[in-house]
mmCIF file of C-alpha atoms in Angstrom:
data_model
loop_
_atom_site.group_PDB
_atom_site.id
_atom_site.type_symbol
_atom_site.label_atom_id
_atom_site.label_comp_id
_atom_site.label_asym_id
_atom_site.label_seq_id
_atom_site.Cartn_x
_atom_site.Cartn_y
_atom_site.Cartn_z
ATOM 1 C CA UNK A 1 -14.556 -4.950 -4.275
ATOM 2 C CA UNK A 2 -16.860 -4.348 -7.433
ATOM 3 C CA UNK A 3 -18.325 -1.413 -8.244
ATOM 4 C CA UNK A 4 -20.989 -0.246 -10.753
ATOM 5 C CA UNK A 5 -19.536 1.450 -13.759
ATOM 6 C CA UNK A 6 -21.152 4.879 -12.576
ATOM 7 C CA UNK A 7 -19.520 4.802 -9.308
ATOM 8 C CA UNK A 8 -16.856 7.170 -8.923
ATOM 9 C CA UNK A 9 -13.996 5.648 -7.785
ATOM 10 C CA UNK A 10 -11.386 7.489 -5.711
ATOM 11 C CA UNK A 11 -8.096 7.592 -3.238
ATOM 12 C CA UNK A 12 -6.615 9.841 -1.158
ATOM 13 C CA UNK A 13 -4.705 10.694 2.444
ATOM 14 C CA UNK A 14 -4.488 11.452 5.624
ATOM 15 C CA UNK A 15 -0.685 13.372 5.277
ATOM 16 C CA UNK A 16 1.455 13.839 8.187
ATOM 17 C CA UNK A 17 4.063 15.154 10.228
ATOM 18 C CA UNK A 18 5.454 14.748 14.167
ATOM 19 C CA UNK A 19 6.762 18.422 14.826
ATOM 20 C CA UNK A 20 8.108 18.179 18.518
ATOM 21 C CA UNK A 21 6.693 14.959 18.714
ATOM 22 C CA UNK A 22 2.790 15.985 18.049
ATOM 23 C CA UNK A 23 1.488 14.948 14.665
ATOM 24 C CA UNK A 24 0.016 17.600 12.828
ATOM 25 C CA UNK A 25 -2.175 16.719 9.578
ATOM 26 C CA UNK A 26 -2.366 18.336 6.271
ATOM 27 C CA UNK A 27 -5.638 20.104 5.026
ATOM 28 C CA UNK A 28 -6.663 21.177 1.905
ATOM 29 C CA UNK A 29 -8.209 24.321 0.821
ATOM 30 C CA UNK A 30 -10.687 24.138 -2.804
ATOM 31 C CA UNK A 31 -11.642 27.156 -3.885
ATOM 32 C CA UNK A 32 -13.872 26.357 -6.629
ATOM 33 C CA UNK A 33 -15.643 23.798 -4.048
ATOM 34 C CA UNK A 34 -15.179 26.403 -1.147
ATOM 35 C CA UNK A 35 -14.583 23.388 1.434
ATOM 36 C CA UNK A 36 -11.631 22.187 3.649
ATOM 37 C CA UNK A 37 -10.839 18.891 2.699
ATOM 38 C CA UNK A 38 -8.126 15.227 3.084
ATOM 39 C CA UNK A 39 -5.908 15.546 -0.473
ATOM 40 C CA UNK A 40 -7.635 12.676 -2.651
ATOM 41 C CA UNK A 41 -8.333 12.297 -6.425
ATOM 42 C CA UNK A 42 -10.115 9.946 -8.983
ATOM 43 C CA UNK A 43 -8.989 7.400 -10.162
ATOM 44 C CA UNK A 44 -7.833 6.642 -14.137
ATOM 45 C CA UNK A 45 -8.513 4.305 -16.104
ATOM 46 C CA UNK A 46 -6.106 1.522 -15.476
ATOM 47 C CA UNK A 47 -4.769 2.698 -12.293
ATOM 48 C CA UNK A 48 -4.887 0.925 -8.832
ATOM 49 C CA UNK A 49 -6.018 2.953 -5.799
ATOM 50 C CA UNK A 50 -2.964 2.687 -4.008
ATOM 51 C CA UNK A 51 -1.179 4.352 -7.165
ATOM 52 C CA UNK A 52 -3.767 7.222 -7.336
ATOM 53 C CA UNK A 53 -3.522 8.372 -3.906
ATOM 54 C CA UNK A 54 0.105 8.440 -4.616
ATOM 55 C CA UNK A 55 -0.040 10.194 -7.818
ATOM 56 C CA UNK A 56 -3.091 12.640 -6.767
ATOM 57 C CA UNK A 57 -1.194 13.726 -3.058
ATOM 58 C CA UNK A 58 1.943 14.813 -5.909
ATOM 59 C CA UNK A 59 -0.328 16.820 -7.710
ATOM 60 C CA UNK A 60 -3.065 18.128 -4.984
ATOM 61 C CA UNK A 61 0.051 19.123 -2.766
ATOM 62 C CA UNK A 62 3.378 18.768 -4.120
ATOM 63 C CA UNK A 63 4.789 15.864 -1.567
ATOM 64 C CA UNK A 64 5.608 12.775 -2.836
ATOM 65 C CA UNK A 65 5.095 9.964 -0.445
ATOM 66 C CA UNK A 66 4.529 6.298 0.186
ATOM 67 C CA UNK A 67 1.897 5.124 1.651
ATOM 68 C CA UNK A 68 1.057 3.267 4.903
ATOM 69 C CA UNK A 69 -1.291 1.682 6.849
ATOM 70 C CA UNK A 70 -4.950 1.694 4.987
ATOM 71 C CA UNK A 71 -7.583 4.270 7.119
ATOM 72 C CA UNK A 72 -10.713 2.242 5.451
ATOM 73 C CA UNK A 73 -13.346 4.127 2.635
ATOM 74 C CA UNK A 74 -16.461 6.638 2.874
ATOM 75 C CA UNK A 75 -18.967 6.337 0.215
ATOM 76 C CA UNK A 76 -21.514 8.614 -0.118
ATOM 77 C CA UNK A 77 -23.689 10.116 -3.378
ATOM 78 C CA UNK A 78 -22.508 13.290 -5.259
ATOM 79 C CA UNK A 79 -24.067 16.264 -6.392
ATOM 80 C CA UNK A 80 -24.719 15.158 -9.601
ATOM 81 C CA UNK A 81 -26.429 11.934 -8.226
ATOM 82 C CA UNK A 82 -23.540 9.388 -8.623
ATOM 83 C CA UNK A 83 -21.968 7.033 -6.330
ATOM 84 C CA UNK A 84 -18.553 8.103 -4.916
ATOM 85 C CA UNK A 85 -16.266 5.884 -3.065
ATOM 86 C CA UNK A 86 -12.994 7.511 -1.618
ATOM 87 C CA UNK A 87 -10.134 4.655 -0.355
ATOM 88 C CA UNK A 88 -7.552 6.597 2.700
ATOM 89 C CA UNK A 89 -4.568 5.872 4.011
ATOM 90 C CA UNK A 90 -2.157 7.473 6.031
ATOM 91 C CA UNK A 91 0.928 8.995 4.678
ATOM 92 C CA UNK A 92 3.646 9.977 6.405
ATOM 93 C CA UNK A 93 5.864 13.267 4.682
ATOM 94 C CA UNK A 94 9.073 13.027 6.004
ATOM 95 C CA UNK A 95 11.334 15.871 6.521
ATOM 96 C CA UNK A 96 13.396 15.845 3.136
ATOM 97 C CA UNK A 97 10.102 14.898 1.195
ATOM 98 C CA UNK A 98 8.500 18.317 2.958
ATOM 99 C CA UNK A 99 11.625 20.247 2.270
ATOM 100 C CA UNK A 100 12.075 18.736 -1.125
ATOM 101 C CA UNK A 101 8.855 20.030 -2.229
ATOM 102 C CA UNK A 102 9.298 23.471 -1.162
ATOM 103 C CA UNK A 103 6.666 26.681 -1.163
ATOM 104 C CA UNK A 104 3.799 24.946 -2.132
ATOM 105 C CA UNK A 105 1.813 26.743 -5.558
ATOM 106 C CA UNK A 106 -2.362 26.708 -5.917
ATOM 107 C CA UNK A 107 -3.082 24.627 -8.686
ATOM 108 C CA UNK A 108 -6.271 23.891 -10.484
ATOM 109 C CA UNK A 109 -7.699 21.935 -7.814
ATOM 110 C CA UNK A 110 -6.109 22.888 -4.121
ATOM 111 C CA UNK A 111 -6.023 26.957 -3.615
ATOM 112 C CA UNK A 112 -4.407 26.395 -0.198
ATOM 113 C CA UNK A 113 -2.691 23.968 1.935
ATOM 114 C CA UNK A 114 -2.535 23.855 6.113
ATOM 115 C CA UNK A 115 -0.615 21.940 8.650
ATOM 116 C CA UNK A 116 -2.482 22.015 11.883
ATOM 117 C CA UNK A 117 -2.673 19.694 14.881
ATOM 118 C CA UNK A 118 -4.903 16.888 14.921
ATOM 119 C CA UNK A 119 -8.035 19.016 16.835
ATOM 120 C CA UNK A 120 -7.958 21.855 14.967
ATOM 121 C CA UNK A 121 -8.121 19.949 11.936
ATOM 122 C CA UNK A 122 -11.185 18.013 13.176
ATOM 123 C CA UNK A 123 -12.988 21.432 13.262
ATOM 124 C CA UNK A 124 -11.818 22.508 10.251
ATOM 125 C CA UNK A 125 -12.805 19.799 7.939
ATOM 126 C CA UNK A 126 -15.961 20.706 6.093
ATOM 127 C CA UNK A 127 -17.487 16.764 6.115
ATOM 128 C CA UNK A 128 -18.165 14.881 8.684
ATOM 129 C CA UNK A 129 -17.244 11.594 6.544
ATOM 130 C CA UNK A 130 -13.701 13.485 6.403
ATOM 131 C CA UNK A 131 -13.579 13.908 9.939
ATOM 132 C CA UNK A 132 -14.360 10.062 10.518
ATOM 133 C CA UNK A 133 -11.275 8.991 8.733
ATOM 134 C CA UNK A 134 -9.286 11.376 10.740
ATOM 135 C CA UNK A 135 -10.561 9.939 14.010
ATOM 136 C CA UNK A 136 -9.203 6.484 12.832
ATOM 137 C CA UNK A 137 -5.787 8.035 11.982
ATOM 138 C CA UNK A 138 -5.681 9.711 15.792
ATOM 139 C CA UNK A 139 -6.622 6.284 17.301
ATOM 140 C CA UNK A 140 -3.754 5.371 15.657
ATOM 141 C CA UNK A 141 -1.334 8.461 16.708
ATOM 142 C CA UNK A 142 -2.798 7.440 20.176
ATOM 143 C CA UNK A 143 -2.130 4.093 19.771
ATOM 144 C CA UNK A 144 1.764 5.237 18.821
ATOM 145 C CA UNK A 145 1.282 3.628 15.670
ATOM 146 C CA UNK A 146 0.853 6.060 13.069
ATOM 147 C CA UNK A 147 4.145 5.288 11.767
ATOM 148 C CA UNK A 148 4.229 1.608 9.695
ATOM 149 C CA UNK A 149 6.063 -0.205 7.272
ATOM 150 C CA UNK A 150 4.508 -2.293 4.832
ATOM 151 C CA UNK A 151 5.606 -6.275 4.122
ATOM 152 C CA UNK A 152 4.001 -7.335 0.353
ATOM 153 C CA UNK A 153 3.644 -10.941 0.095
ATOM 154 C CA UNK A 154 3.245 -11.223 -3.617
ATOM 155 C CA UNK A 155 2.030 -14.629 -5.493
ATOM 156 C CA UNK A 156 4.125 -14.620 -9.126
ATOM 157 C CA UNK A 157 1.764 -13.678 -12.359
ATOM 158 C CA UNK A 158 -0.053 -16.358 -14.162
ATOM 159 C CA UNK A 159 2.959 -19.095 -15.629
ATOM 160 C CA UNK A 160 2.672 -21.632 -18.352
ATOM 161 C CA UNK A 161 0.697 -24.685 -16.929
ATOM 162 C CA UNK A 162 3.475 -27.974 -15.823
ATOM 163 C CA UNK A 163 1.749 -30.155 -18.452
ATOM 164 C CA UNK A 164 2.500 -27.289 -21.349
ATOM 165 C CA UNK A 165 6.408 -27.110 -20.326
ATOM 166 C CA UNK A 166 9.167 -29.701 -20.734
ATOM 167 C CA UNK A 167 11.806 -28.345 -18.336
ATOM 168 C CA UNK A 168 11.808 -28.365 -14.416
ATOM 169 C CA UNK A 169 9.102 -26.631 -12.346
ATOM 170 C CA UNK A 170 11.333 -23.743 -11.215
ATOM 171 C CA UNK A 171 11.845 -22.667 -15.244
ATOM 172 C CA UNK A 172 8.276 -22.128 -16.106
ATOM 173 C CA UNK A 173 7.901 -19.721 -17.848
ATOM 174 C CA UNK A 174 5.293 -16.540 -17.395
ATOM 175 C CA UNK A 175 2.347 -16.834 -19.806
ATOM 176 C CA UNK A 176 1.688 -13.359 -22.083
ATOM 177 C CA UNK A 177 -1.103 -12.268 -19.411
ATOM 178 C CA UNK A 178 1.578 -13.164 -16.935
ATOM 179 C CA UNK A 179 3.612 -10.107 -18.057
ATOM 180 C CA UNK A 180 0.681 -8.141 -18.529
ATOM 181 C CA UNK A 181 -0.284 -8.618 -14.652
ATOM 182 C CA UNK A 182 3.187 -8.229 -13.801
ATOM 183 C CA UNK A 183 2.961 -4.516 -15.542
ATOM 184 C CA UNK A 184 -0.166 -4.261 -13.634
ATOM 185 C CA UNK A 185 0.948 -4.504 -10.398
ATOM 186 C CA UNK A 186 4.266 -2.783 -10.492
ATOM 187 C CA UNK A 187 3.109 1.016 -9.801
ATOM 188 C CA UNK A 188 0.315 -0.411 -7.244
ATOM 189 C CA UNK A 189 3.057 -2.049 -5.188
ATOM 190 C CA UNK A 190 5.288 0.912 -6.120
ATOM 191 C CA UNK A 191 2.960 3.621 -3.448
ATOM 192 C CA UNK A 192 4.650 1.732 -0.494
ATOM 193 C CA UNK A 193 8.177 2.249 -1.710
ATOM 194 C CA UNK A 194 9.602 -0.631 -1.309
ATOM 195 C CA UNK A 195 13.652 -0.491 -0.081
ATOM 196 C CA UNK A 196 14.085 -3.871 -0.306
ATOM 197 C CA UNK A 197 12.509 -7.460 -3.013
ATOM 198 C CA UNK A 198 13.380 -10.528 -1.938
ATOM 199 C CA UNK A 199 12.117 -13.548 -4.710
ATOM 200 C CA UNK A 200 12.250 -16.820 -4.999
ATOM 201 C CA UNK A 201 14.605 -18.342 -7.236
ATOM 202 C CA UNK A 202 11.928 -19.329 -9.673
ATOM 203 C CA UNK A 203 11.715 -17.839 -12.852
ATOM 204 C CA UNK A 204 7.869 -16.911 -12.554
ATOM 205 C CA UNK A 205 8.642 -15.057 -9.584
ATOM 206 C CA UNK A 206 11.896 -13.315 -10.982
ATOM 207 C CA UNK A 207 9.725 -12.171 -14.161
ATOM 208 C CA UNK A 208 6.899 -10.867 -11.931
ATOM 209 C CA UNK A 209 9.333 -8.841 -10.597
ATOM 210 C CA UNK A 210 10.678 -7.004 -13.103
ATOM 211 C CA UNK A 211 8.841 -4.242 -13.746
ATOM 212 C CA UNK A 212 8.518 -3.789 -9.979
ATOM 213 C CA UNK A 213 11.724 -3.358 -9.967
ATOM 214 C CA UNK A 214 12.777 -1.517 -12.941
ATOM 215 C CA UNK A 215 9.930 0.990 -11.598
ATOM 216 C CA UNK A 216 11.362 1.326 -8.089
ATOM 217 C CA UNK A 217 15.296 0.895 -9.176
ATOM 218 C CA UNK A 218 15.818 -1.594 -6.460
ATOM 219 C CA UNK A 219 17.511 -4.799 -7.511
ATOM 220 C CA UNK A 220 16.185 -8.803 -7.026
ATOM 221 C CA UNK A 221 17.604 -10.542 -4.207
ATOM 222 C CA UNK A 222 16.970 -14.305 -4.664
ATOM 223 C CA UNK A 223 17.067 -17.246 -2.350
ATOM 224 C CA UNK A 224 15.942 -20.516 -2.139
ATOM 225 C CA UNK A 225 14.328 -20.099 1.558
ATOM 226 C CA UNK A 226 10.995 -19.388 -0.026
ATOM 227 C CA UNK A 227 11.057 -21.375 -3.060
ATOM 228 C CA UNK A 228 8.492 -23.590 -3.647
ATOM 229 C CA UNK A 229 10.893 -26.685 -4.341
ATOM 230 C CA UNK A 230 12.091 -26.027 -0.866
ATOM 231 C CA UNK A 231 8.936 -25.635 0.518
ATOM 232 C CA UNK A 232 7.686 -29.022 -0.208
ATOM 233 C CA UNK A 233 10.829 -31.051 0.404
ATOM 234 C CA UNK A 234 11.444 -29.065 3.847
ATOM 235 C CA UNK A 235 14.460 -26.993 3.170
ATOM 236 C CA UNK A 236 12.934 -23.871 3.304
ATOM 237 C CA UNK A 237 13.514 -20.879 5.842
ATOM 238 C CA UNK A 238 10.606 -18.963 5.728
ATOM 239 C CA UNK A 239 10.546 -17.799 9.231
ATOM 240 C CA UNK A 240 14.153 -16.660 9.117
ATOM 241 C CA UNK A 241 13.322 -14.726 5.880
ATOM 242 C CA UNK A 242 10.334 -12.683 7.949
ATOM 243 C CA UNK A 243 12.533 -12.035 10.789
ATOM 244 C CA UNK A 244 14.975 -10.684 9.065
ATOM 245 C CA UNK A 245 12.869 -8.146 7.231
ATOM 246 C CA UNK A 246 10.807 -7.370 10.622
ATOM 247 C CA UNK A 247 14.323 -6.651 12.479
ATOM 248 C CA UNK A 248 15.266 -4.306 9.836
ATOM 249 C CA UNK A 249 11.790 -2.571 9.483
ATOM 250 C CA UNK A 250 11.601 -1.040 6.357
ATOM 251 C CA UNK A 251 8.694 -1.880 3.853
ATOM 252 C CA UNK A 252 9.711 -4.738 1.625
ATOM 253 C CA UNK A 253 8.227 -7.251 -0.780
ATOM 254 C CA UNK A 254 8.097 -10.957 -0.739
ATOM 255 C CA UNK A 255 7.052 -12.706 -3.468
ATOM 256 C CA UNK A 256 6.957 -16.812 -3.518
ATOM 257 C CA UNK A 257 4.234 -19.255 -4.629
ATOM 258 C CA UNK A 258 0.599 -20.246 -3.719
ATOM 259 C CA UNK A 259 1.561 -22.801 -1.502
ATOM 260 C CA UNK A 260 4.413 -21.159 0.167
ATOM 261 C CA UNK A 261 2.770 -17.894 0.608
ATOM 262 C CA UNK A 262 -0.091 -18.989 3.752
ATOM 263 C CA UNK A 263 3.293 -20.041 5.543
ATOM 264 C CA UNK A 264 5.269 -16.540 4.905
ATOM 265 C CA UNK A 265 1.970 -14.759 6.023
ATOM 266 C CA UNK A 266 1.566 -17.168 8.993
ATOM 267 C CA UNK A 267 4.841 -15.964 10.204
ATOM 268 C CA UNK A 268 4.402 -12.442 9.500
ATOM 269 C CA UNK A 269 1.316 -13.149 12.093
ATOM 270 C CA UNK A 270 3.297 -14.609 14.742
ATOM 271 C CA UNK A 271 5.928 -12.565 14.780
ATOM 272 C CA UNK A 272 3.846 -9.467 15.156
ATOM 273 C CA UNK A 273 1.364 -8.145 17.989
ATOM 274 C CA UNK A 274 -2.089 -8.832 17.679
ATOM 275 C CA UNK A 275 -1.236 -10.754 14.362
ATOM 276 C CA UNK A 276 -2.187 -13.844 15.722
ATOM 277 C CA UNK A 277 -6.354 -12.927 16.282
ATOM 278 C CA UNK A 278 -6.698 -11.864 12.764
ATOM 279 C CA UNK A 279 -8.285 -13.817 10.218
ATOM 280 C CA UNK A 280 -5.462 -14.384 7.442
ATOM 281 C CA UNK A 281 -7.532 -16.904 5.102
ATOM 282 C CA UNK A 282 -8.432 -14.806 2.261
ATOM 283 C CA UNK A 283 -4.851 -12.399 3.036
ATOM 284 C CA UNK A 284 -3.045 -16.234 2.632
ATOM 285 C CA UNK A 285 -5.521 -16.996 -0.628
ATOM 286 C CA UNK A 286 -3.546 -14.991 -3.479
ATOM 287 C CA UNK A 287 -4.593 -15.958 -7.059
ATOM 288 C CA UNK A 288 -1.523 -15.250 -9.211
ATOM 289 C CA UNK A 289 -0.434 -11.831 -9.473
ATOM 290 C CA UNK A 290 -2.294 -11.142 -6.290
ATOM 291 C CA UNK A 291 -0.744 -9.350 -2.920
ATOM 292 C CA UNK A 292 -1.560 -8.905 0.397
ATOM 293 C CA UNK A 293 0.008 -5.870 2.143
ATOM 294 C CA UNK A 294 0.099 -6.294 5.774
ATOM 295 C CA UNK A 295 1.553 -2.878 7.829
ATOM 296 C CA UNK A 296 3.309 -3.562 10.842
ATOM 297 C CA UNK A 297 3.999 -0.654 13.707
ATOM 298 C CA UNK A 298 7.881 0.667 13.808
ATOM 299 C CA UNK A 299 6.940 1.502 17.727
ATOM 300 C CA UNK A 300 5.961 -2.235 18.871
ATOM 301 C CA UNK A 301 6.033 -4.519 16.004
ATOM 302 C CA UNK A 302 2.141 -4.220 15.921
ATOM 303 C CA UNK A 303 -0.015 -6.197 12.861
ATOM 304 C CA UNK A 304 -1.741 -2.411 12.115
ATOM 305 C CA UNK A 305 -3.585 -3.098 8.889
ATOM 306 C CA UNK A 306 -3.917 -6.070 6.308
ATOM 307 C CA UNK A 307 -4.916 -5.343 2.882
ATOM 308 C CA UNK A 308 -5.017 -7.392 -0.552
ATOM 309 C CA UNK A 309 -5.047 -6.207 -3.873
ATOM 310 C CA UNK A 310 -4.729 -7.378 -7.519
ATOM 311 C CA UNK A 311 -3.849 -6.899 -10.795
ATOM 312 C CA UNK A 312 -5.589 -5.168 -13.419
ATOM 313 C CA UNK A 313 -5.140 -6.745 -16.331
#
């Protein structure tokens, strides 16, 4: 989505917990607004939305989290007369990420933090526009699934063209704004915390993942399966690739080739509930160093969310 230069641009979180199997949600306190508030921060320059929500939950509230499932955006006009646009998601912080961060300590911007059930916090929150992106989190809690992990199907950066290169297709190289997108989209992809990459054995794809993976210290696995060679003369696996990472649902990333990646997300869709009536066209449409981020439930293998983002540079 474009924005106007004077719109304020900004992400945030709907943080929980299931205590005795009720999810409770985490409120803010701001003194120097004197509201009750979701943690959520601007965005800076040259940062992604998924990577500020990370970044401004850490220092709003002292949890460090990845994100899941998208809970849409509010706009609405500030004080001052500018545009402000605020992307949620939810955010689950597990047990040693709430006992990692300890006592929480007020900070320039949050006095006071509060974990209350999902009620109380509706009554608590100062805005109403808060309170709407908390009813989308409890249809989700009611739903039973709050709790997602993420599958990023990632298209490679931009490569050096086949009529500029001598050598076989899967050697082309990435093109200097190839690395720079690749840079780009590393943290972005980084606020789902991946545990798992999975590339295909072409050297665009292996270079578009190396920041992502220097970032998140989890090493390349390569195969063929969702090569594009293989994927035109029919020796490709694709659906036994996206079963495997559904089985073991934990969020992972994917990243193959233009024409390869409508089939991954295809399966992903299949394999899922409810993935099957969504419109994929423009999730399956990834320019290079685009990726499409589609949350599936841990309860019932559920298609929750689908979102696609790009790269900066």
């Amino acid at each position: 989505m474009s924005v106007a230069s004077t719109t304020v641009v900004a992400a945030g979180a709907v943080l929980f917990r299931f205590v005795d199997g009720k999810a409770r949600v985490l409120l803010i306190h701001r003194d120097h607004h004197g509201d009750v508030s979701l943690p959520k921060g601007k965005v800076d320059p040259g940062e992604s939305t998924p990577q500020a929500a990370v970044r401004e939950i850490r220092e709003e509230t002292g949890y460090r989290v990845a994100l899941g499932a998208p809970l849409g955006h509010v706009e609405y006009v500030m004080p001052g007369g500018r545009d402000k646009i605020v992307h949620y998601w939810a955010a689950e912080v597990t047990d040693e990420a709430f006992v990692a961060a300890g006592e929480f300590t007020p900070n320039s911007e949050v006095g006071a933090i509060e974990w209350v059930g999902i009620d109380k916090a509706r009554a608590k929150l100062t805005y109403e526009r808060d309170a709407d992106v908390l009813a989308r989190f409890a249809d989700r809690v009611a739903a039973k699934n709050a709790r997602t992990f993420a599958l990023v199907a990632l298209r490679h950066a931009k490569t050096t063209a086949p009529g500029d290169w001598s050598g076989s297709d899967a050697t082309r190289p990435l093109l200097p704004a190839g690395r720079r997108q690749a840079k780009s989209i590393a943290p972005g992809i980084a606020a789902w915390s991946p545990q798992r990459i999975v590339s295909s054995t072409a050297a665009r794809c292996l270079a578009t993942l190396e920041p992502l993976s220097a970032l998140t210290r989890v090493g390349v696995k390569q195969t063929d399966a969702i090569s594009q060679d293989s994927f035109e003369n029919g020796s490709d696996d694709v659906a036994s690739v996206v079963a495997k990472r559904l089985k073991k649902r934990t969020s992972a990333v994917l990243c193959s080739h233009g024409p390869v990646l409508p089939e991954l997300i295809r399966q992903i869709a299949l394999a899922t509930k409810g993935g099957e009536r969504l419109d994929l066209r423009r999730a399956s449409s990834l320019s290079p160093g685009e990726y499409t981020v589609l949350h599936v439930s841990t309860t019932d293998a559920s298609l929750v969310a689908v979102e696609t983002h790009g790269p900066l540079a």
